[in-house]
Amino acid sequence: MLEKMDEFFIARLDGYDEHMLRDVEGVAEGYVELARQLPEGARTLLDLGCGTGLELGELFKRCPELAVTGIDLTRAMLDKLGEKYAGKPLELICGSYLGRDFGEMAFDAAVSFETLHHLPHNEKRALYKRLFRAIKPGGRYIEGDYIVDTQAEEDRWFAESARLRAEQGIPDGEFVHFDTPCTVENQILLLREAGFLGVSQVWRSGNTVVLAAEKGEADAGRP
């Protein structure tokens, strides 16, 4: 049975950090690469699906004074994040990042790690457009996520998601835990459609990839 997203993570909170760092190929190294891509001199960061803040350790090493706005569905995970980084400038929001207004030119950078592979294309595209507006000119969005190699693999995951939702009577819009990973090519296309011009894969290990999307100084008026 598919589980609601927040309930899935609450049930797995104990041992979550260890599982991600030890069992998921590329994740521990991916956090290091994510931090390497942070723009020089970044002071404000939006972190989508921040969970327990596994990625923030490396980011704070690079920019110790970084002010972070983190959004996550699971209060217990945010509580754990707050305990880890007590004393850091954090604004933690318990809720969905889907449909949320992040403001306009409010952040030097935005990141997400292992969260967006649960979304269909239309929701990703809309999210990327809001991220584009929220990032300052010259800033960057950095995404670490689970990807697949071929369109056929992507299509199978989405078809299985649709089958299970129909079988279990789950309405559109209800956020449940099921992986629907995309190809790198589709991820890059969706980011470009949202307004980011300089988009590239900067690192990969197994099925974990890091993408960097630039918002140029001249791009402030784009969608």
PDB file of C-alpha atoms in Angstrom:
ATOM      1  CA  MET A   1       0.000   0.000   0.000  1.00  0.00           C
ATOM      2  CA  LEU A   2       1.253   3.471  -0.847  1.00  0.00           C
ATOM      3  CA  GLU A   3       1.858   5.624   2.232  1.00  0.00           C
ATOM      4  CA  LYS A   4       1.295   9.331   2.652  1.00  0.00           C
ATOM      5  CA  MET A   5       4.619  11.099   2.302  1.00  0.00           C
ATOM      6  CA  ASP A   6       4.892  12.456   5.842  1.00  0.00           C
ATOM      7  CA  GLU A   7       3.730   9.166   7.398  1.00  0.00           C
ATOM      8  CA  PHE A   8       6.335   7.256   5.373  1.00  0.00           C
ATOM      9  CA  PHE A   9       9.189   9.302   6.832  1.00  0.00           C
ATOM     10  CA  ILE A  10       7.834   9.425  10.377  1.00  0.00           C
ATOM     11  CA  ALA A  11       7.774   5.624  10.410  1.00  0.00           C
ATOM     12  CA  ARG A  12      11.412   5.506   9.285  1.00  0.00           C
ATOM     13  CA  LEU A  13      12.895   8.383  11.255  1.00  0.00           C
ATOM     14  CA  ASP A  14      15.026   6.139  13.473  1.00  0.00           C
ATOM     15  CA  GLY A  15      17.895   5.001  11.311  1.00  0.00           C
ATOM     16  CA  TYR A  16      17.051   7.349   8.416  1.00  0.00           C
ATOM     17  CA  ASP A  17      20.387   9.200   8.445  1.00  0.00           C
ATOM     18  CA  GLU A  18      22.402   6.008   8.658  1.00  0.00           C
ATOM     19  CA  HIS A  19      20.408   4.421   5.828  1.00  0.00           C
ATOM     20  CA  MET A  20      20.901   7.380   3.490  1.00  0.00           C
ATOM     21  CA  LEU A  21      24.617   7.707   4.168  1.00  0.00           C
ATOM     22  CA  ARG A  22      25.431   3.997   4.145  1.00  0.00           C
ATOM     23  CA  ASP A  23      22.976   2.262   1.833  1.00  0.00           C
ATOM     24  CA  VAL A  24      22.108   4.663  -1.001  1.00  0.00           C
ATOM     25  CA  GLU A  25      24.881   4.765  -3.595  1.00  0.00           C
ATOM     26  CA  GLY A  26      26.344   8.205  -4.179  1.00  0.00           C
ATOM     27  CA  VAL A  27      24.446  10.044  -1.466  1.00  0.00           C
ATOM     28  CA  ALA A  28      27.295  10.708   0.985  1.00  0.00           C
ATOM     29  CA  GLU A  29      29.549  11.891  -1.845  1.00  0.00           C
ATOM     30  CA  GLY A  30      26.663  13.797  -3.393  1.00  0.00           C
ATOM     31  CA  TYR A  31      26.295  15.980  -0.311  1.00  0.00           C
ATOM     32  CA  VAL A  32      29.937  17.024  -0.731  1.00  0.00           C
ATOM     33  CA  GLU A  33      29.401  17.841  -4.416  1.00  0.00           C
ATOM     34  CA  LEU A  34      26.213  19.770  -3.633  1.00  0.00           C
ATOM     35  CA  ALA A  35      28.210  22.028  -1.304  1.00  0.00           C
ATOM     36  CA  ARG A  36      30.961  22.480  -3.890  1.00  0.00           C
ATOM     37  CA  GLN A  37      28.383  23.935  -6.276  1.00  0.00           C
ATOM     38  CA  LEU A  38      27.177  26.588  -3.825  1.00  0.00           C
ATOM     39  CA  PRO A  39      27.939  30.038  -5.283  1.00  0.00           C
ATOM     40  CA  GLU A  40      30.901  31.816  -3.756  1.00  0.00           C
ATOM     41  CA  GLY A  41      29.728  34.265  -1.136  1.00  0.00           C
ATOM     42  CA  ALA A  42      26.202  32.838  -0.834  1.00  0.00           C
ATOM     43  CA  ARG A  43      24.439  34.128   2.273  1.00  0.00           C
ATOM     44  CA  THR A  44      20.825  32.950   1.880  1.00  0.00           C
ATOM     45  CA  LEU A  45      19.676  29.457   0.921  1.00  0.00           C
ATOM     46  CA  LEU A  46      16.341  27.757   0.290  1.00  0.00           C
ATOM     47  CA  ASP A  47      16.396  24.017   1.037  1.00  0.00           C
ATOM     48  CA  LEU A  48      13.464  21.993  -0.328  1.00  0.00           C
ATOM     49  CA  GLY A  49      12.562  18.735   1.411  1.00  0.00           C
ATOM     50  CA  CYS A  50      15.346  19.363   3.901  1.00  0.00           C
ATOM     51  CA  GLY A  51      14.429  16.419   6.146  1.00  0.00           C
ATOM     52  CA  THR A  52      16.953  15.974   8.943  1.00  0.00           C
ATOM     53  CA  GLY A  53      19.432  18.295   7.232  1.00  0.00           C
ATOM     54  CA  LEU A  54      21.964  15.734   6.051  1.00  0.00           C
ATOM     55  CA  GLU A  55      23.109  18.050   3.248  1.00  0.00           C
ATOM     56  CA  LEU A  56      23.568  21.049   5.550  1.00  0.00           C
ATOM     57  CA  GLY A  57      26.704  19.761   7.246  1.00  0.00           C
ATOM     58  CA  GLU A  58      28.759  20.173   4.078  1.00  0.00           C
ATOM     59  CA  LEU A  59      27.021  23.426   3.148  1.00  0.00           C
ATOM     60  CA  PHE A  60      27.832  24.976   6.525  1.00  0.00           C
ATOM     61  CA  LYS A  61      31.460  23.893   6.133  1.00  0.00           C
ATOM     62  CA  ARG A  62      31.602  25.963   2.941  1.00  0.00           C
ATOM     63  CA  CYS A  63      29.556  28.925   4.241  1.00  0.00           C
ATOM     64  CA  PRO A  64      29.369  28.851   8.071  1.00  0.00           C
ATOM     65  CA  GLU A  65      27.107  31.932   8.274  1.00  0.00           C
ATOM     66  CA  LEU A  66      24.629  30.682   5.662  1.00  0.00           C
ATOM     67  CA  ALA A  67      21.035  31.598   6.557  1.00  0.00           C
ATOM     68  CA  VAL A  68      18.831  28.624   5.620  1.00  0.00           C
ATOM     69  CA  THR A  69      15.107  28.454   4.983  1.00  0.00           C
ATOM     70  CA  GLY A  70      14.183  24.760   5.066  1.00  0.00           C
ATOM     71  CA  ILE A  71      10.833  23.292   4.064  1.00  0.00           C
ATOM     72  CA  ASP A  72       9.724  19.759   4.861  1.00  0.00           C
ATOM     73  CA  LEU A  73       6.460  17.893   5.440  1.00  0.00           C
ATOM     74  CA  THR A  74       7.646  16.039   8.532  1.00  0.00           C
ATOM     75  CA  ARG A  75       7.829  17.929  11.832  1.00  0.00           C
ATOM     76  CA  ALA A  76       9.857  15.167  13.510  1.00  0.00           C
ATOM     77  CA  MET A  77      12.563  15.499  10.843  1.00  0.00           C
ATOM     78  CA  LEU A  78      12.660  19.276  11.207  1.00  0.00           C
ATOM     79  CA  ASP A  79      13.000  18.883  14.978  1.00  0.00           C
ATOM     80  CA  LYS A  80      15.995  16.623  14.426  1.00  0.00           C
ATOM     81  CA  LEU A  81      17.503  19.142  11.999  1.00  0.00           C
ATOM     82  CA  GLY A  82      17.064  21.936  14.530  1.00  0.00           C
ATOM     83  CA  GLU A  83      18.830  19.915  17.204  1.00  0.00           C
ATOM     84  CA  LYS A  84      21.776  19.169  14.892  1.00  0.00           C
ATOM     85  CA  TYR A  85      22.317  22.796  13.919  1.00  0.00           C
ATOM     86  CA  ALA A  86      21.277  24.671  17.036  1.00  0.00           C
ATOM     87  CA  GLY A  87      22.659  28.184  16.885  1.00  0.00           C
ATOM     88  CA  LYS A  88      22.651  28.348  13.089  1.00  0.00           C
ATOM     89  CA  PRO A  89      20.400  30.918  11.355  1.00  0.00           C
ATOM     90  CA  LEU A  90      17.505  28.624  10.422  1.00  0.00           C
ATOM     91  CA  GLU A  91      13.915  29.217   9.412  1.00  0.00           C
ATOM     92  CA  LEU A  92      12.177  25.833   9.356  1.00  0.00           C
ATOM     93  CA  ILE A  93       8.758  25.515   7.728  1.00  0.00           C
ATOM     94  CA  CYS A  94       6.663  22.392   8.230  1.00  0.00           C
ATOM     95  CA  GLY A  95       4.552  21.944   5.116  1.00  0.00           C
ATOM     96  CA  SER A  96       4.615  21.164   1.430  1.00  0.00           C
ATOM     97  CA  TYR A  97       6.836  23.053  -0.992  1.00  0.00           C
ATOM     98  CA  LEU A  98       4.312  22.307  -3.758  1.00  0.00           C
ATOM     99  CA  GLY A  99       2.402  25.436  -4.701  1.00  0.00           C
ATOM    100  CA  ARG A 100       4.273  27.529  -2.117  1.00  0.00           C
ATOM    101  CA  ASP A 101       5.374  31.044  -3.031  1.00  0.00           C
ATOM    102  CA  PHE A 102       9.091  31.367  -2.273  1.00  0.00           C
ATOM    103  CA  GLY A 103       9.163  35.097  -2.963  1.00  0.00           C
ATOM    104  CA  GLU A 104      11.024  37.005  -5.654  1.00  0.00           C
ATOM    105  CA  MET A 105      14.815  37.295  -5.766  1.00  0.00           C
ATOM    106  CA  ALA A 106      14.935  36.283  -2.093  1.00  0.00           C
ATOM    107  CA  PHE A 107      17.771  33.704  -2.095  1.00  0.00           C
ATOM    108  CA  ASP A 108      21.340  33.474  -3.344  1.00  0.00           C
ATOM    109  CA  ALA A 109      20.830  29.760  -3.978  1.00  0.00           C
ATOM    110  CA  ALA A 110      18.385  26.901  -3.600  1.00  0.00           C
ATOM    111  CA  VAL A 111      19.009  23.181  -3.156  1.00  0.00           C
ATOM    112  CA  SER A 112      17.126  19.920  -3.027  1.00  0.00           C
ATOM    113  CA  PHE A 113      18.441  16.413  -2.473  1.00  0.00           C
ATOM    114  CA  GLU A 114      16.612  13.109  -3.035  1.00  0.00           C
ATOM    115  CA  THR A 115      13.125  14.616  -2.913  1.00  0.00           C
ATOM    116  CA  LEU A 116      11.916  15.662  -6.376  1.00  0.00           C
ATOM    117  CA  HIS A 117      11.904  12.134  -7.826  1.00  0.00           C
ATOM    118  CA  HIS A 118       8.421  11.754  -6.361  1.00  0.00           C
ATOM    119  CA  LEU A 119       6.903  14.433  -8.621  1.00  0.00           C
ATOM    120  CA  PRO A 120       5.351  14.336 -12.108  1.00  0.00           C
ATOM    121  CA  HIS A 121       6.696  16.597 -14.831  1.00  0.00           C
ATOM    122  CA  ASN A 122       4.010  19.267 -14.545  1.00  0.00           C
ATOM    123  CA  GLU A 123       4.600  19.741 -10.809  1.00  0.00           C
ATOM    124  CA  LYS A 124       8.372  19.879 -11.295  1.00  0.00           C
ATOM    125  CA  ARG A 125       8.048  22.478 -14.043  1.00  0.00           C
ATOM    126  CA  ALA A 126       5.796  24.677 -11.896  1.00  0.00           C
ATOM    127  CA  LEU A 127       8.149  24.279  -8.926  1.00  0.00           C
ATOM    128  CA  TYR A 128      11.191  25.187 -11.025  1.00  0.00           C
ATOM    129  CA  LYS A 129       9.448  28.355 -12.240  1.00  0.00           C
ATOM    130  CA  ARG A 130       8.838  29.456  -8.652  1.00  0.00           C
ATOM    131  CA  LEU A 131      12.456  28.644  -7.789  1.00  0.00           C
ATOM    132  CA  PHE A 132      13.671  30.682 -10.744  1.00  0.00           C
ATOM    133  CA  ARG A 133      11.735  33.700  -9.502  1.00  0.00           C
ATOM    134  CA  ALA A 134      12.994  33.211  -5.940  1.00  0.00           C
ATOM    135  CA  ILE A 135      16.694  33.060  -6.824  1.00  0.00           C
ATOM    136  CA  LYS A 136      18.642  36.278  -7.241  1.00  0.00           C
ATOM    137  CA  PRO A 137      20.305  37.049 -10.588  1.00  0.00           C
ATOM    138  CA  GLY A 138      23.701  35.360 -10.582  1.00  0.00           C
ATOM    139  CA  GLY A 139      22.417  32.678  -8.205  1.00  0.00           C
ATOM    140  CA  ARG A 140      22.102  28.944  -8.639  1.00  0.00           C
ATOM    141  CA  TYR A 141      19.747  26.037  -8.036  1.00  0.00           C
ATOM    142  CA  ILE A 142      21.526  22.762  -7.207  1.00  0.00           C
ATOM    143  CA  GLU A 143      19.657  19.471  -7.286  1.00  0.00           C
ATOM    144  CA  GLY A 144      20.814  16.042  -6.168  1.00  0.00           C
ATOM    145  CA  ASP A 145      18.401  13.297  -7.101  1.00  0.00           C
ATOM    146  CA  TYR A 146      17.703   9.755  -8.196  1.00  0.00           C
ATOM    147  CA  ILE A 147      17.672   9.367 -11.981  1.00  0.00           C
ATOM    148  CA  VAL A 148      17.227   6.596 -14.533  1.00  0.00           C
ATOM    149  CA  ASP A 149      19.116   6.020 -17.762  1.00  0.00           C
ATOM    150  CA  THR A 150      16.382   5.599 -20.358  1.00  0.00           C
ATOM    151  CA  GLN A 151      12.969   6.957 -21.261  1.00  0.00           C
ATOM    152  CA  ALA A 152      11.603   3.415 -21.119  1.00  0.00           C
ATOM    153  CA  GLU A 153      12.618   3.128 -17.447  1.00  0.00           C
ATOM    154  CA  GLU A 154      11.066   6.485 -16.635  1.00  0.00           C
ATOM    155  CA  ASP A 155       7.849   5.514 -18.396  1.00  0.00           C
ATOM    156  CA  ARG A 156       7.634   2.246 -16.432  1.00  0.00           C
ATOM    157  CA  TRP A 157       7.906   4.042 -13.080  1.00  0.00           C
ATOM    158  CA  PHE A 158       5.205   6.558 -13.978  1.00  0.00           C
ATOM    159  CA  ALA A 159       2.928   3.852 -15.358  1.00  0.00           C
ATOM    160  CA  GLU A 160       3.307   1.821 -12.157  1.00  0.00           C
ATOM    161  CA  SER A 161       2.556   4.890 -10.060  1.00  0.00           C
ATOM    162  CA  ALA A 162      -0.642   5.512 -12.041  1.00  0.00           C
ATOM    163  CA  ARG A 163      -1.651   1.852 -11.724  1.00  0.00           C
ATOM    164  CA  LEU A 164      -1.170   1.779  -7.944  1.00  0.00           C
ATOM    165  CA  ARG A 165      -2.974   5.076  -7.435  1.00  0.00           C
ATOM    166  CA  ALA A 166      -5.956   3.856  -9.439  1.00  0.00           C
ATOM    167  CA  GLU A 167      -5.953   0.478  -7.690  1.00  0.00           C
ATOM    168  CA  GLN A 168      -5.858   2.080  -4.230  1.00  0.00           C
ATOM    169  CA  GLY A 169      -8.214   4.969  -5.038  1.00  0.00           C
ATOM    170  CA  ILE A 170      -5.635   7.688  -4.356  1.00  0.00           C
ATOM    171  CA  PRO A 171      -6.771  11.011  -5.869  1.00  0.00           C
ATOM    172  CA  ASP A 172      -4.547  13.273  -7.934  1.00  0.00           C
ATOM    173  CA  GLY A 173      -2.819  15.789  -5.728  1.00  0.00           C
ATOM    174  CA  GLU A 174      -2.461  13.522  -2.704  1.00  0.00           C
ATOM    175  CA  PHE A 175       1.265  13.314  -1.972  1.00  0.00           C
ATOM    176  CA  VAL A 176       2.269   9.689  -1.442  1.00  0.00           C
ATOM    177  CA  HIS A 177       5.635   7.973  -1.379  1.00  0.00           C
ATOM    178  CA  PHE A 178       6.458   6.326  -4.683  1.00  0.00           C
ATOM    179  CA  ASP A 179       9.545   6.864  -6.827  1.00  0.00           C
ATOM    180  CA  THR A 180       8.997   8.326 -10.294  1.00  0.00           C
ATOM    181  CA  PRO A 181      12.573   9.153 -11.373  1.00  0.00           C
ATOM    182  CA  CYS A 182      13.282  10.953 -14.643  1.00  0.00           C
ATOM    183  CA  THR A 183      16.156  10.835 -17.057  1.00  0.00           C
ATOM    184  CA  VAL A 184      18.862  13.495 -16.823  1.00  0.00           C
ATOM    185  CA  GLU A 185      17.757  14.801 -20.209  1.00  0.00           C
ATOM    186  CA  ASN A 186      14.199  15.393 -18.997  1.00  0.00           C
ATOM    187  CA  GLN A 187      15.370  17.025 -15.783  1.00  0.00           C
ATOM    188  CA  ILE A 188      17.545  19.449 -17.738  1.00  0.00           C
ATOM    189  CA  LEU A 189      14.729  20.195 -20.200  1.00  0.00           C
ATOM    190  CA  LEU A 190      12.269  20.993 -17.391  1.00  0.00           C
ATOM    191  CA  LEU A 191      14.765  23.364 -15.755  1.00  0.00           C
ATOM    192  CA  ARG A 192      15.391  25.154 -19.049  1.00  0.00           C
ATOM    193  CA  GLU A 193      11.660  25.463 -19.667  1.00  0.00           C
ATOM    194  CA  ALA A 194      11.399  27.183 -16.275  1.00  0.00           C
ATOM    195  CA  GLY A 195      13.897  29.864 -17.322  1.00  0.00           C
ATOM    196  CA  PHE A 196      17.297  28.515 -16.253  1.00  0.00           C
ATOM    197  CA  LEU A 197      19.721  28.715 -19.177  1.00  0.00           C
ATOM    198  CA  GLY A 198      22.987  27.298 -17.853  1.00  0.00           C
ATOM    199  CA  VAL A 199      21.897  23.805 -16.781  1.00  0.00           C
ATOM    200  CA  SER A 200      24.296  20.870 -16.584  1.00  0.00           C
ATOM    201  CA  GLN A 201      25.011  17.569 -14.917  1.00  0.00           C
ATOM    202  CA  VAL A 202      28.043  18.256 -12.747  1.00  0.00           C
ATOM    203  CA  TRP A 203      28.445  14.902 -10.975  1.00  0.00           C
ATOM    204  CA  ARG A 204      27.088  11.373 -10.936  1.00  0.00           C
ATOM    205  CA  SER A 205      27.559   8.138  -9.000  1.00  0.00           C
ATOM    206  CA  GLY A 206      25.296   5.244  -9.926  1.00  0.00           C
ATOM    207  CA  ASN A 207      21.750   6.588 -10.065  1.00  0.00           C
ATOM    208  CA  THR A 208      22.543   9.651  -7.965  1.00  0.00           C
ATOM    209  CA  VAL A 209      23.159  12.791 -10.000  1.00  0.00           C
ATOM    210  CA  VAL A 210      23.866  16.425  -9.163  1.00  0.00           C
ATOM    211  CA  LEU A 211      22.600  19.131 -11.525  1.00  0.00           C
ATOM    212  CA  ALA A 212      23.453  22.836 -11.392  1.00  0.00           C
ATOM    213  CA  ALA A 213      21.144  25.455 -12.921  1.00  0.00           C
ATOM    214  CA  GLU A 214      22.301  29.041 -13.279  1.00  0.00           C
ATOM    215  CA  LYS A 215      20.222  32.195 -13.172  1.00  0.00           C
ATOM    216  CA  GLY A 216      22.254  34.710 -15.145  1.00  0.00           C
ATOM    217  CA  GLU A 217      22.546  38.372 -14.242  1.00  0.00           C
ATOM    218  CA  ALA A 218      20.439  39.215 -17.313  1.00  0.00           C
ATOM    219  CA  ASP A 219      17.717  36.662 -16.549  1.00  0.00           C
ATOM    220  CA  ALA A 220      15.823  38.535 -13.828  1.00  0.00           C
ATOM    221  CA  GLY A 221      12.888  39.314 -16.095  1.00  0.00           C
ATOM    222  CA  ARG A 222      12.430  35.810 -17.447  1.00  0.00           C
ATOM    223  CA  PRO A 223       9.467  33.655 -16.266  1.00  0.00           C
TER     224      PRO A 223
END
